[in-house]
mmCIF file of C-alpha atoms in Angstrom:
data_model
loop_
_atom_site.group_PDB
_atom_site.id
_atom_site.type_symbol
_atom_site.label_atom_id
_atom_site.label_comp_id
_atom_site.label_asym_id
_atom_site.label_seq_id
_atom_site.Cartn_x
_atom_site.Cartn_y
_atom_site.Cartn_z
ATOM 1 C CA MET A 1 12.615 10.187 -25.859
ATOM 2 C CA SER A 2 13.931 11.245 -29.415
ATOM 3 C CA THR A 3 15.905 10.046 -32.063
ATOM 4 C CA HIS A 4 17.685 12.290 -34.432
ATOM 5 C CA MET A 5 16.627 11.082 -38.160
ATOM 6 C CA PRO A 6 17.651 12.128 -41.411
ATOM 7 C CA PRO A 7 15.408 14.340 -43.763
ATOM 8 C CA VAL A 8 12.975 12.431 -45.733
ATOM 9 C CA THR A 9 13.338 12.864 -49.654
ATOM 10 C CA GLU A 10 10.935 12.694 -51.992
ATOM 11 C CA GLN A 11 12.345 9.159 -53.333
ATOM 12 C CA ASP A 12 11.898 7.691 -49.826
ATOM 13 C CA ALA A 13 8.663 9.416 -48.881
ATOM 14 C CA SER A 14 6.286 6.846 -50.564
ATOM 15 C CA SER A 15 7.740 4.163 -48.585
ATOM 16 C CA ALA A 16 7.714 6.088 -45.167
ATOM 17 C CA ALA A 17 4.086 5.313 -44.437
ATOM 18 C CA ALA A 18 5.296 1.593 -44.379
ATOM 19 C CA PRO A 19 8.747 0.633 -42.871
ATOM 20 C CA ALA A 20 10.065 -2.659 -43.133
ATOM 21 C CA HIS A 21 11.216 -2.805 -39.435
ATOM 22 C CA PRO A 22 9.654 -1.042 -36.250
ATOM 23 C CA PRO A 23 11.337 2.037 -35.291
ATOM 24 C CA ARG A 24 14.004 1.612 -32.733
ATOM 25 C CA THR A 25 12.409 3.989 -30.602
ATOM 26 C CA ASP A 26 9.131 2.095 -30.424
ATOM 27 C CA ARG A 27 11.305 -1.096 -29.416
ATOM 28 C CA ARG A 28 12.974 1.033 -26.837
ATOM 29 C CA GLY A 29 9.772 2.564 -25.475
ATOM 30 C CA ALA A 30 8.365 -0.781 -25.182
ATOM 31 C CA LEU A 31 11.307 -2.328 -23.221
ATOM 32 C CA GLY A 32 11.173 0.908 -21.103
ATOM 33 C CA GLY A 33 7.248 0.035 -20.495
ATOM 34 C CA VAL A 34 8.331 -3.190 -19.232
ATOM 35 C CA LEU A 35 10.871 -2.369 -17.000
ATOM 36 C CA LEU A 36 8.798 0.274 -15.549
ATOM 37 C CA LEU A 37 6.240 -2.465 -14.755
ATOM 38 C CA ILE A 38 8.964 -4.211 -12.843
ATOM 39 C CA GLY A 39 9.740 -1.273 -11.182
ATOM 40 C CA VAL A 40 6.351 -0.406 -10.199
ATOM 41 C CA ALA A 41 6.069 -4.033 -8.556
ATOM 42 C CA LEU A 42 9.508 -4.008 -6.661
ATOM 43 C CA ALA A 43 8.328 -0.273 -5.304
ATOM 44 C CA ALA A 44 5.082 -1.910 -4.219
ATOM 45 C CA ALA A 45 6.615 -4.928 -2.599
ATOM 46 C CA ASN A 46 8.191 -2.473 -0.383
ATOM 47 C CA MET A 47 4.800 -0.945 0.948
ATOM 48 C CA ARG A 48 4.312 -3.516 3.884
ATOM 49 C CA PRO A 49 7.184 -5.758 4.871
ATOM 50 C CA ALA A 50 8.510 -2.398 6.873
ATOM 51 C CA VAL A 51 5.626 -2.575 9.038
ATOM 52 C CA THR A 52 4.617 -6.558 9.197
ATOM 53 C CA SER A 53 8.202 -7.548 9.874
ATOM 54 C CA LEU A 54 8.197 -5.200 12.688
ATOM 55 C CA ALA A 55 4.701 -6.610 13.969
ATOM 56 C CA SER A 56 5.728 -10.384 13.717
ATOM 57 C CA VAL A 57 8.516 -9.524 16.514
ATOM 58 C CA LEU A 58 6.950 -6.889 18.106
ATOM 59 C CA GLY A 59 6.733 -8.359 21.709
ATOM 60 C CA GLU A 60 10.379 -9.370 21.325
ATOM 61 C CA VAL A 61 11.357 -5.909 20.384
ATOM 62 C CA ARG A 62 9.470 -4.392 23.065
ATOM 63 C CA ASP A 63 10.923 -6.604 25.848
ATOM 64 C CA SER A 64 14.491 -6.153 24.494
ATOM 65 C CA LEU A 65 14.585 -2.825 24.396
ATOM 66 C CA GLY A 66 12.551 -2.466 27.948
ATOM 67 C CA ALA A 67 9.846 -0.563 26.150
ATOM 68 C CA SER A 68 6.121 -0.085 27.320
ATOM 69 C CA THR A 69 2.708 -1.194 25.760
ATOM 70 C CA THR A 70 2.175 2.763 25.088
ATOM 71 C CA TRP A 71 5.237 2.575 22.881
ATOM 72 C CA ALA A 72 4.120 -0.381 21.219
ATOM 73 C CA SER A 73 0.960 1.433 20.269
ATOM 74 C CA ALA A 74 2.814 4.368 19.336
ATOM 75 C CA VAL A 75 4.749 2.432 16.783
ATOM 76 C CA THR A 76 1.822 0.391 15.348
ATOM 77 C CA SER A 77 0.200 3.647 14.897
ATOM 78 C CA VAL A 78 3.171 5.376 13.319
ATOM 79 C CA PRO A 79 2.671 3.988 9.746
ATOM 80 C CA THR A 80 -0.855 5.450 8.834
ATOM 81 C CA LEU A 81 0.114 8.630 10.920
ATOM 82 C CA CYS A 82 3.203 9.448 8.635
ATOM 83 C CA PHE A 83 1.520 8.276 5.590
ATOM 84 C CA GLY A 84 -1.207 11.040 5.993
ATOM 85 C CA VAL A 85 1.374 13.844 6.951
ATOM 86 C CA ALA A 86 3.787 12.704 4.212
ATOM 87 C CA GLY A 87 0.944 12.125 1.949
ATOM 88 C CA ILE A 88 0.378 15.911 1.711
ATOM 89 C CA ALA A 89 3.756 16.967 0.263
ATOM 90 C CA ALA A 90 3.843 14.176 -2.361
ATOM 91 C CA PRO A 91 1.963 16.008 -5.120
ATOM 92 C CA LEU A 92 3.686 19.415 -4.322
ATOM 93 C CA LEU A 93 6.804 17.380 -4.892
ATOM 94 C CA ALA A 94 5.505 15.662 -7.814
ATOM 95 C CA ARG A 95 4.856 18.872 -9.346
ATOM 96 C CA ARG A 96 8.337 20.067 -9.115
ATOM 97 C CA LEU A 97 10.561 17.103 -9.574
ATOM 98 C CA GLY A 98 8.430 14.401 -11.288
ATOM 99 C CA SER A 99 6.708 11.362 -9.780
ATOM 100 C CA GLY A 100 9.713 9.455 -10.897
ATOM 101 C CA ARG A 101 12.515 11.060 -9.083
ATOM 102 C CA VAL A 102 10.261 11.708 -6.050
ATOM 103 C CA ILE A 103 9.807 7.957 -6.089
ATOM 104 C CA ALA A 104 13.482 7.227 -6.545
ATOM 105 C CA VAL A 105 14.510 9.597 -3.567
ATOM 106 C CA SER A 106 11.945 7.996 -1.359
ATOM 107 C CA LEU A 107 12.988 4.475 -1.917
ATOM 108 C CA ALA A 108 16.638 5.913 -1.056
ATOM 109 C CA VAL A 109 15.382 7.278 2.169
ATOM 110 C CA LEU A 110 13.355 4.120 2.859
ATOM 111 C CA THR A 111 16.570 1.891 2.011
ATOM 112 C CA ALA A 112 18.841 4.235 4.667
ATOM 113 C CA ALA A 113 16.262 4.391 7.210
ATOM 114 C CA MET A 114 15.682 0.575 7.275
ATOM 115 C CA ALA A 115 19.340 0.215 8.480
ATOM 116 C CA LEU A 116 18.769 3.152 11.140
ATOM 117 C CA ARG A 117 15.989 1.857 12.804
ATOM 118 C CA VAL A 118 17.815 -1.061 14.280
ATOM 119 C CA LEU A 119 20.962 0.525 15.663
ATOM 120 C CA ASN A 120 20.079 1.495 19.054
ATOM 121 C CA GLY A 121 17.234 2.041 21.563
ATOM 122 C CA PRO A 122 13.429 2.352 21.368
ATOM 123 C CA TRP A 123 13.408 6.283 20.212
ATOM 124 C CA THR A 124 15.711 5.090 17.462
ATOM 125 C CA VAL A 125 13.486 2.494 16.678
ATOM 126 C CA LEU A 126 10.455 4.704 16.597
ATOM 127 C CA GLY A 127 12.527 7.699 14.664
ATOM 128 C CA GLY A 128 13.569 5.178 12.039
ATOM 129 C CA THR A 129 10.286 3.738 11.509
ATOM 130 C CA VAL A 130 8.956 7.298 11.003
ATOM 131 C CA LEU A 131 11.223 7.868 8.241
ATOM 132 C CA VAL A 132 10.385 4.459 6.741
ATOM 133 C CA CYS A 133 6.831 5.309 6.529
ATOM 134 C CA ALA A 134 7.239 8.816 5.323
ATOM 135 C CA ALA A 135 9.282 7.384 2.260
ATOM 136 C CA ILE A 136 6.265 4.412 1.826
ATOM 137 C CA ALA A 137 3.920 7.305 1.980
ATOM 138 C CA MET A 138 5.545 9.022 -0.949
ATOM 139 C CA CYS A 139 5.125 5.948 -2.950
ATOM 140 C CA ASN A 140 1.543 5.007 -1.719
ATOM 141 C CA VAL A 141 0.423 8.535 -3.153
ATOM 142 C CA LEU A 142 2.709 8.477 -6.417
ATOM 143 C CA VAL A 143 2.671 4.873 -7.737
ATOM 144 C CA PRO A 144 -1.044 4.886 -8.362
ATOM 145 C CA VAL A 145 -0.332 8.073 -10.321
ATOM 146 C CA VAL A 146 2.523 6.424 -12.402
ATOM 147 C CA VAL A 147 0.012 3.945 -13.321
ATOM 148 C CA LYS A 148 -2.689 6.130 -14.535
ATOM 149 C CA GLU A 149 0.035 7.933 -16.479
ATOM 150 C CA SER A 150 2.021 5.434 -18.118
ATOM 151 C CA PHE A 151 -0.450 2.676 -18.452
ATOM 152 C CA PRO A 152 -3.786 4.489 -19.109
ATOM 153 C CA ASN A 153 -5.172 1.616 -21.132
ATOM 154 C CA ARG A 154 -4.371 -1.034 -18.664
ATOM 155 C CA VAL A 155 -5.072 0.151 -15.474
ATOM 156 C CA GLY A 156 -6.898 -2.920 -13.987
ATOM 157 C CA MET A 157 -3.603 -4.723 -15.051
ATOM 158 C CA ALA A 158 -1.036 -2.409 -13.521
ATOM 159 C CA THR A 159 -2.968 -2.085 -10.564
ATOM 160 C CA SER A 160 -3.286 -5.968 -10.149
ATOM 161 C CA LEU A 161 0.424 -6.205 -10.421
ATOM 162 C CA TYR A 162 0.842 -3.549 -8.009
ATOM 163 C CA THR A 163 -1.532 -4.783 -5.169
ATOM 164 C CA THR A 164 -0.272 -8.359 -5.564
ATOM 165 C CA ALA A 165 3.301 -7.355 -5.301
ATOM 166 C CA MET A 166 2.046 -5.280 -2.254
ATOM 167 C CA ALA A 167 0.396 -8.312 -0.676
ATOM 168 C CA ALA A 168 3.306 -10.635 -1.434
ATOM 169 C CA GLY A 169 5.531 -8.218 0.228
ATOM 170 C CA GLY A 170 3.450 -7.953 3.386
ATOM 171 C CA ALA A 171 3.015 -11.615 3.604
ATOM 172 C CA LEU A 172 6.869 -12.159 3.193
ATOM 173 C CA GLY A 173 7.506 -9.698 5.911
ATOM 174 C CA SER A 174 5.497 -11.290 8.543
ATOM 175 C CA THR A 175 6.355 -15.108 7.449
ATOM 176 C CA LEU A 176 10.216 -15.081 7.381
ATOM 177 C CA THR A 177 10.816 -12.415 10.143
ATOM 178 C CA PRO A 178 10.018 -14.649 13.152
ATOM 179 C CA MET A 179 12.149 -17.616 11.076
ATOM 180 C CA LEU A 180 14.920 -14.934 10.455
ATOM 181 C CA ASN A 181 14.865 -13.810 14.201
ATOM 182 C CA SER A 182 14.867 -17.809 15.493
ATOM 183 C CA ALA A 183 17.752 -18.646 13.244
ATOM 184 C CA THR A 184 20.055 -15.438 14.053
ATOM 185 C CA GLY A 185 18.940 -14.701 17.547
ATOM 186 C CA SER A 186 18.764 -11.268 16.451
ATOM 187 C CA TRP A 187 15.699 -8.855 15.837
ATOM 188 C CA ARG A 188 17.783 -6.273 14.671
ATOM 189 C CA LEU A 189 19.178 -8.445 11.874
ATOM 190 C CA SER A 190 16.121 -9.946 10.842
ATOM 191 C CA LEU A 191 14.387 -6.674 10.560
ATOM 192 C CA GLY A 192 17.424 -4.770 8.953
ATOM 193 C CA THR A 193 17.487 -7.547 6.365
ATOM 194 C CA TRP A 194 14.582 -6.078 4.711
ATOM 195 C CA LEU A 195 16.322 -3.157 3.166
ATOM 196 C CA VAL A 196 17.953 -5.556 0.433
ATOM 197 C CA LEU A 197 14.609 -5.498 -0.927
ATOM 198 C CA ALA A 198 14.216 -1.496 -0.792
ATOM 199 C CA LEU A 199 17.823 -1.393 -2.401
ATOM 200 C CA ALA A 200 16.704 -3.511 -5.222
ATOM 201 C CA ALA A 201 13.819 -1.367 -5.960
ATOM 202 C CA LEU A 202 15.894 1.740 -5.975
ATOM 203 C CA VAL A 203 18.342 -0.024 -8.677
ATOM 204 C CA VAL A 204 15.478 -1.080 -11.038
ATOM 205 C CA TRP A 205 13.332 2.112 -10.340
ATOM 206 C CA VAL A 206 15.825 4.692 -11.516
ATOM 207 C CA PRO A 207 16.837 3.469 -15.024
ATOM 208 C CA ALA A 208 13.309 2.371 -15.545
ATOM 209 C CA THR A 209 11.920 5.742 -15.585
ATOM 210 C CA ALA A 210 14.968 7.213 -17.288
ATOM 211 C CA ARG A 211 14.325 4.443 -20.114
ATOM 212 C CA SER A 212 10.637 5.113 -20.227
ATOM 213 C CA GLY A 213 10.566 8.846 -20.236
ATOM 214 C CA ARG A 214 7.294 8.751 -18.641
ATOM 215 C CA THR A 215 7.544 9.825 -15.296
ATOM 216 C CA ALA A 216 10.846 11.627 -15.145
ATOM 217 C CA ALA A 217 9.387 15.029 -15.643
ATOM 218 C CA PRO A 218 7.796 17.134 -13.501
ATOM 219 C CA ALA A 219 4.018 16.786 -13.727
ATOM 220 C CA ALA A 220 1.981 19.765 -15.508
ATOM 221 C CA PRO A 221 0.793 22.479 -13.141
ATOM 222 C CA ALA A 222 -2.789 21.676 -11.760
ATOM 223 C CA GLU A 223 -5.841 22.943 -13.538
ATOM 224 C CA PRO A 224 -6.741 26.168 -11.625
ATOM 225 C CA GLY A 225 -9.789 25.982 -9.503
ATOM 226 C CA ARG A 226 -10.070 22.515 -9.188
ATOM 227 C CA SER A 227 -10.139 21.141 -5.515
ATOM 228 C CA MET A 228 -11.358 17.582 -4.338
ATOM 229 C CA LEU A 229 -12.248 19.332 -0.881
ATOM 230 C CA ARG A 230 -15.500 20.665 -2.624
ATOM 231 C CA SER A 231 -16.357 17.388 -4.100
ATOM 232 C CA PRO A 232 -18.780 14.704 -1.770
ATOM 233 C CA LEU A 233 -17.943 11.967 -3.635
ATOM 234 C CA ALA A 234 -14.241 12.660 -2.958
ATOM 235 C CA TRP A 235 -14.952 12.616 0.924
ATOM 236 C CA VAL A 236 -16.818 9.537 0.518
ATOM 237 C CA ILE A 237 -13.935 7.796 -1.125
ATOM 238 C CA THR A 238 -11.854 9.299 1.232
ATOM 239 C CA GLY A 239 -14.022 7.829 4.031
ATOM 240 C CA TYR A 240 -13.873 4.721 2.308
ATOM 241 C CA PHE A 241 -10.302 4.509 2.001
ATOM 242 C CA ALA A 242 -9.779 5.523 5.729
ATOM 243 C CA MET A 243 -11.913 2.915 7.125
ATOM 244 C CA GLN A 244 -10.230 0.045 5.288
ATOM 245 C CA SER A 245 -6.633 1.456 6.233
ATOM 246 C CA LEU A 246 -7.311 1.519 9.926
ATOM 247 C CA VAL A 247 -8.731 -2.025 9.679
ATOM 248 C CA ALA A 248 -5.871 -3.136 7.534
ATOM 249 C CA TYR A 249 -3.341 -1.634 9.723
ATOM 250 C CA VAL A 250 -4.851 -2.960 13.001
ATOM 251 C CA VAL A 251 -4.732 -6.393 11.533
ATOM 252 C CA MET A 252 -1.013 -5.726 10.352
ATOM 253 C CA GLY A 253 0.140 -4.265 13.404
ATOM 254 C CA TRP A 254 -1.532 -6.216 16.288
ATOM 255 C CA LEU A 255 -3.124 -9.681 14.688
ATOM 256 C CA PRO A 256 0.059 -11.583 15.583
ATOM 257 C CA GLU A 257 -0.384 -10.421 19.612
ATOM 258 C CA VAL A 258 -4.206 -11.274 19.580
ATOM 259 C CA PHE A 259 -3.039 -14.484 18.676
ATOM 260 C CA LYS A 260 -0.704 -14.986 21.587
ATOM 261 C CA GLY A 261 -3.178 -13.693 23.629
ATOM 262 C CA ALA A 262 -5.400 -16.634 22.738
ATOM 263 C CA GLY A 263 -2.441 -19.122 23.670
ATOM 264 C CA ILE A 264 -1.147 -19.530 20.026
ATOM 265 C CA ASP A 265 2.862 -19.378 19.955
ATOM 266 C CA ALA A 266 4.564 -16.654 18.442
ATOM 267 C CA GLY A 267 5.951 -18.468 15.319
ATOM 268 C CA THR A 268 2.212 -19.729 14.609
ATOM 269 C CA ALA A 269 0.900 -16.459 15.331
ATOM 270 C CA GLY A 270 3.531 -14.606 12.684
ATOM 271 C CA ALA A 271 2.537 -17.386 10.138
ATOM 272 C CA LEU A 272 -1.009 -16.567 10.371
ATOM 273 C CA LEU A 273 -0.632 -12.877 9.676
ATOM 274 C CA GLY A 274 1.640 -14.083 6.896
ATOM 275 C CA PHE A 275 -0.971 -16.378 5.491
ATOM 276 C CA LEU A 276 -3.444 -13.924 5.717
ATOM 277 C CA LEU A 277 -1.669 -11.302 3.768
ATOM 278 C CA LEU A 278 -0.765 -14.159 1.200
ATOM 279 C CA VAL A 279 -4.220 -14.889 0.584
ATOM 280 C CA GLY A 280 -4.457 -11.400 -0.910
ATOM 281 C CA VAL A 281 -1.942 -12.379 -3.789
ATOM 282 C CA PRO A 282 -4.389 -14.543 -6.148
ATOM 283 C CA ILE A 283 -7.172 -12.140 -5.149
ATOM 284 C CA ASN A 284 -5.243 -8.979 -6.193
ATOM 285 C CA MET A 285 -4.062 -10.235 -9.143
ATOM 286 C CA VAL A 286 -7.721 -10.593 -10.245
ATOM 287 C CA LEU A 287 -9.964 -8.207 -8.603
ATOM 288 C CA PRO A 288 -8.827 -4.815 -9.958
ATOM 289 C CA SER A 289 -9.602 -6.364 -13.561
ATOM 290 C CA LEU A 290 -12.848 -7.770 -12.396
ATOM 291 C CA VAL A 291 -13.870 -4.601 -10.551
ATOM 292 C CA THR A 292 -13.162 -2.521 -13.543
ATOM 293 C CA ARG A 293 -15.217 -4.402 -15.772
ATOM 294 C CA SER A 294 -18.076 -3.831 -13.500
ATOM 295 C CA ARG A 295 -20.282 -0.727 -14.051
ATOM 296 C CA SER A 296 -20.849 -0.384 -10.205
ATOM 297 C CA GLN A 297 -18.507 -1.524 -7.457
ATOM 298 C CA SER A 298 -21.076 -1.315 -4.655
ATOM 299 C CA GLY A 299 -21.498 -5.143 -4.226
ATOM 300 C CA TRP A 300 -17.858 -5.723 -3.848
ATOM 301 C CA ALA A 301 -17.351 -3.152 -1.308
ATOM 302 C CA ALA A 302 -20.441 -4.638 0.527
ATOM 303 C CA GLY A 303 -19.465 -8.029 -0.142
ATOM 304 C CA LEU A 304 -15.610 -7.562 1.323
ATOM 305 C CA ALA A 305 -17.330 -5.995 4.500
ATOM 306 C CA VAL A 306 -19.268 -9.099 5.315
ATOM 307 C CA LEU A 307 -16.383 -11.307 4.921
ATOM 308 C CA THR A 308 -14.077 -8.908 7.129
ATOM 309 C CA ILE A 309 -16.949 -8.844 9.459
ATOM 310 C CA THR A 310 -17.328 -12.774 9.622
ATOM 311 C CA GLY A 311 -13.642 -13.200 10.186
ATOM 312 C CA MET A 312 -13.452 -10.642 13.144
ATOM 313 C CA LEU A 313 -16.365 -12.166 14.824
ATOM 314 C CA GLY A 314 -14.705 -15.321 14.785
ATOM 315 C CA LEU A 315 -11.590 -14.061 16.127
ATOM 316 C CA LEU A 316 -13.634 -12.615 18.791
ATOM 317 C CA LEU A 317 -15.829 -15.449 19.750
ATOM 318 C CA VAL A 318 -13.598 -18.671 18.941
ATOM 319 C CA PRO A 319 -9.951 -17.527 18.261
ATOM 320 C CA THR A 320 -8.396 -20.993 18.683
ATOM 321 C CA THR A 321 -11.417 -23.049 17.229
ATOM 322 C CA ALA A 322 -10.300 -22.442 13.555
ATOM 323 C CA PRO A 323 -7.539 -19.380 13.500
ATOM 324 C CA TRP A 324 -6.363 -20.410 10.136
ATOM 325 C CA LEU A 325 -10.121 -19.955 8.664
ATOM 326 C CA TRP A 326 -10.383 -16.625 10.301
ATOM 327 C CA ALA A 327 -7.167 -15.488 8.898
ATOM 328 C CA LEU A 328 -8.277 -16.612 5.695
ATOM 329 C CA ILE A 329 -11.530 -15.175 5.724
ATOM 330 C CA ILE A 330 -9.927 -11.489 7.111
ATOM 331 C CA GLY A 331 -7.428 -12.064 4.409
ATOM 332 C CA VAL A 332 -10.214 -11.970 1.634
ATOM 333 C CA GLY A 333 -12.147 -9.213 3.137
ATOM 334 C CA MET A 334 -8.939 -7.058 3.402
ATOM 335 C CA SER A 335 -9.122 -7.015 -0.547
ATOM 336 C CA ALA A 336 -10.928 -3.829 -0.089
ATOM 337 C CA PHE A 337 -7.485 -1.928 -0.288
ATOM 338 C CA PRO A 338 -6.998 -2.821 -4.070
ATOM 339 C CA LEU A 339 -10.609 -1.862 -4.556
ATOM 340 C CA ALA A 340 -9.975 1.295 -3.003
ATOM 341 C CA LEU A 341 -7.063 2.102 -5.303
ATOM 342 C CA VAL A 342 -9.071 1.141 -8.421
ATOM 343 C CA LEU A 343 -11.796 3.520 -6.961
ATOM 344 C CA LEU A 344 -9.047 6.419 -7.348
ATOM 345 C CA SER A 345 -8.801 5.978 -11.163
ATOM 346 C CA LEU A 346 -12.249 5.055 -11.927
ATOM 347 C CA ARG A 347 -13.898 8.107 -10.117
ATOM 348 C CA THR A 348 -11.639 10.522 -11.904
ATOM 349 C CA ALA A 349 -11.545 11.678 -15.500
ATOM 350 C CA SER A 350 -7.912 12.274 -15.970
ATOM 351 C CA ALA A 351 -4.438 11.611 -14.220
ATOM 352 C CA ALA A 352 -4.091 14.917 -12.602
ATOM 353 C CA ASP A 353 -7.740 14.475 -10.950
ATOM 354 C CA THR A 354 -6.483 10.909 -9.768
ATOM 355 C CA ALA A 355 -3.124 12.506 -8.356
ATOM 356 C CA ARG A 356 -5.478 15.121 -6.596
ATOM 357 C CA LEU A 357 -7.973 12.323 -5.074
ATOM 358 C CA SER A 358 -5.247 10.051 -4.432
ATOM 359 C CA ALA A 359 -3.329 12.689 -2.224
ATOM 360 C CA MET A 360 -6.564 13.807 -0.728
ATOM 361 C CA ALA A 361 -7.696 10.156 0.124
ATOM 362 C CA GLN A 362 -4.409 9.157 1.399
ATOM 363 C CA SER A 363 -3.488 12.089 3.484
ATOM 364 C CA VAL A 364 -6.733 12.522 5.160
ATOM 365 C CA GLY A 365 -7.748 8.773 5.105
ATOM 366 C CA TYR A 366 -4.474 7.641 6.470
ATOM 367 C CA LEU A 367 -4.496 10.383 9.488
ATOM 368 C CA ILE A 368 -8.033 9.344 10.480
ATOM 369 C CA ALA A 369 -6.867 5.791 10.279
ATOM 370 C CA SER A 370 -3.802 6.449 12.483
ATOM 371 C CA VAL A 371 -6.362 6.293 15.526
ATOM 372 C CA GLY A 372 -7.163 2.870 14.704
ATOM 373 C CA PRO A 373 -4.050 0.935 15.899
ATOM 374 C CA PHE A 374 -3.309 3.184 18.988
ATOM 375 C CA LEU A 375 -6.903 2.825 20.226
ATOM 376 C CA PHE A 376 -6.761 -0.875 19.752
ATOM 377 C CA GLY A 377 -3.827 -1.255 21.915
ATOM 378 C CA VAL A 378 -5.109 1.225 24.648
ATOM 379 C CA LEU A 379 -8.462 -0.534 24.694
ATOM 380 C CA HIS A 380 -6.268 -3.788 25.277
ATOM 381 C CA ASP A 381 -4.462 -1.928 28.313
ATOM 382 C CA LEU A 382 -7.688 -0.638 30.009
ATOM 383 C CA THR A 383 -9.686 -3.907 29.781
ATOM 384 C CA GLY A 384 -6.966 -6.358 29.775
ATOM 385 C CA ALA A 385 -8.324 -8.276 26.823
ATOM 386 C CA TRP A 386 -8.980 -8.096 23.225
ATOM 387 C CA SER A 387 -12.560 -8.220 23.055
ATOM 388 C CA SER A 388 -13.462 -4.238 23.210
ATOM 389 C CA SER A 389 -10.767 -3.635 20.400
ATOM 390 C CA LEU A 390 -12.365 -6.054 18.018
ATOM 391 C CA LEU A 391 -15.829 -5.008 18.676
ATOM 392 C CA VAL A 392 -14.860 -1.630 17.809
ATOM 393 C CA VAL A 393 -12.881 -2.878 14.469
ATOM 394 C CA VAL A 394 -16.309 -4.613 13.689
ATOM 395 C CA ALA A 395 -18.088 -1.439 13.942
ATOM 396 C CA VAL A 396 -15.624 0.193 11.707
ATOM 397 C CA VAL A 397 -15.970 -2.401 9.053
ATOM 398 C CA VAL A 398 -19.648 -1.947 9.033
ATOM 399 C CA VAL A 399 -19.025 1.464 8.491
ATOM 400 C CA GLN A 400 -16.901 0.753 5.813
ATOM 401 C CA GLY A 401 -19.419 -1.234 4.047
ATOM 402 C CA ILE A 402 -21.964 1.460 3.776
ATOM 403 C CA ILE A 403 -19.459 3.935 2.697
ATOM 404 C CA GLY A 404 -18.444 1.488 -0.041
ATOM 405 C CA THR A 405 -21.660 0.906 -1.057
ATOM 406 C CA VAL A 406 -22.082 4.878 -1.859
ATOM 407 C CA ALA A 407 -18.568 5.243 -3.383
ATOM 408 C CA GLY A 408 -19.035 2.306 -5.969
ATOM 409 C CA ARG A 409 -21.762 4.032 -7.734
ATOM 410 C CA PRO A 410 -20.563 5.209 -11.151
ATOM 411 C CA ARG A 411 -19.824 8.757 -11.521
ATOM 412 C CA THR A 412 -16.954 10.579 -11.526
ATOM 413 C CA VAL A 413 -15.728 13.643 -9.297
#
């Protein structure tokens, strides 16, 4: 952004170094930065409601459409699968169009797809969910890049805002959708309501990127010869991202059904998932800043894994004894996600490297993670219980903790 200025004469040159008032461009730039932060928060708030809202009424949707359990397993796998596939295209589009424009188009697609998926039968729901998750995938990859580029000295603060908004959106999606379903008697209306949030993000994002001028332009060409695929550390971080994503989307896709299987009513089961995600809101506000102040993040990764394992074992062994406690512990443990996002920035030396690592971690990581929700449902069908599925998740979290300990050691790719 630039403003035409008159030529500086010899008479006023002496006073140019100390202007009486801040330049107008500085004030407009600051306002653009604040608006961009709001846009980041609203974009992040849309990352999970599309998933958690459907999970909270999945049984009702399946029964209403006469769909099979295999269909339900496929629907729960769609988010991570789409995140992986669509995430590959995000950096390519960003280099041509700019991160800001790609995110704007993605928010427009998300708004339309949220309406589309509630219009017809099971294949329309599945197809609409594919489009929804593809749009979210673009934002997943590019919003951390926007944070790195636009707020290089406040990565912890901006990441806190981003992850807090994401957690809050997911919690609202899980908690409010069953209430809306009960109030309206229509799962279609209760799911479709969430397009309003996507539209709000779009309305703010477009002027925010235009005013700030920081993310509207196409990104600089990638440095030649740089490939994250050749970096062992990049693969370690990708593995960590994959494991925590697998666990997160199993929880977001299936936890209400696990609680229902234990004899808990549908409303309470949805509220438990909402509570679990809500727990992440205050943690996400402070964790990224705390993590960035630590020389090593290994202890954080190990501690979060231990918490998740504890909650999962409680859910496995005594699910109805203290369901709110298990939800609380798992919710804290799932703060591995903001830790993974921070690692993308801490383990890279430039925005270009952050973009490359983010694309690799999220595309490959989500493709690996997509196996989790599908396998979780299939194991339940084969065994008639959730025990085997939960034991597999516990094993995955053990691996997550080990990989996270390695990824947390201070160095860059």
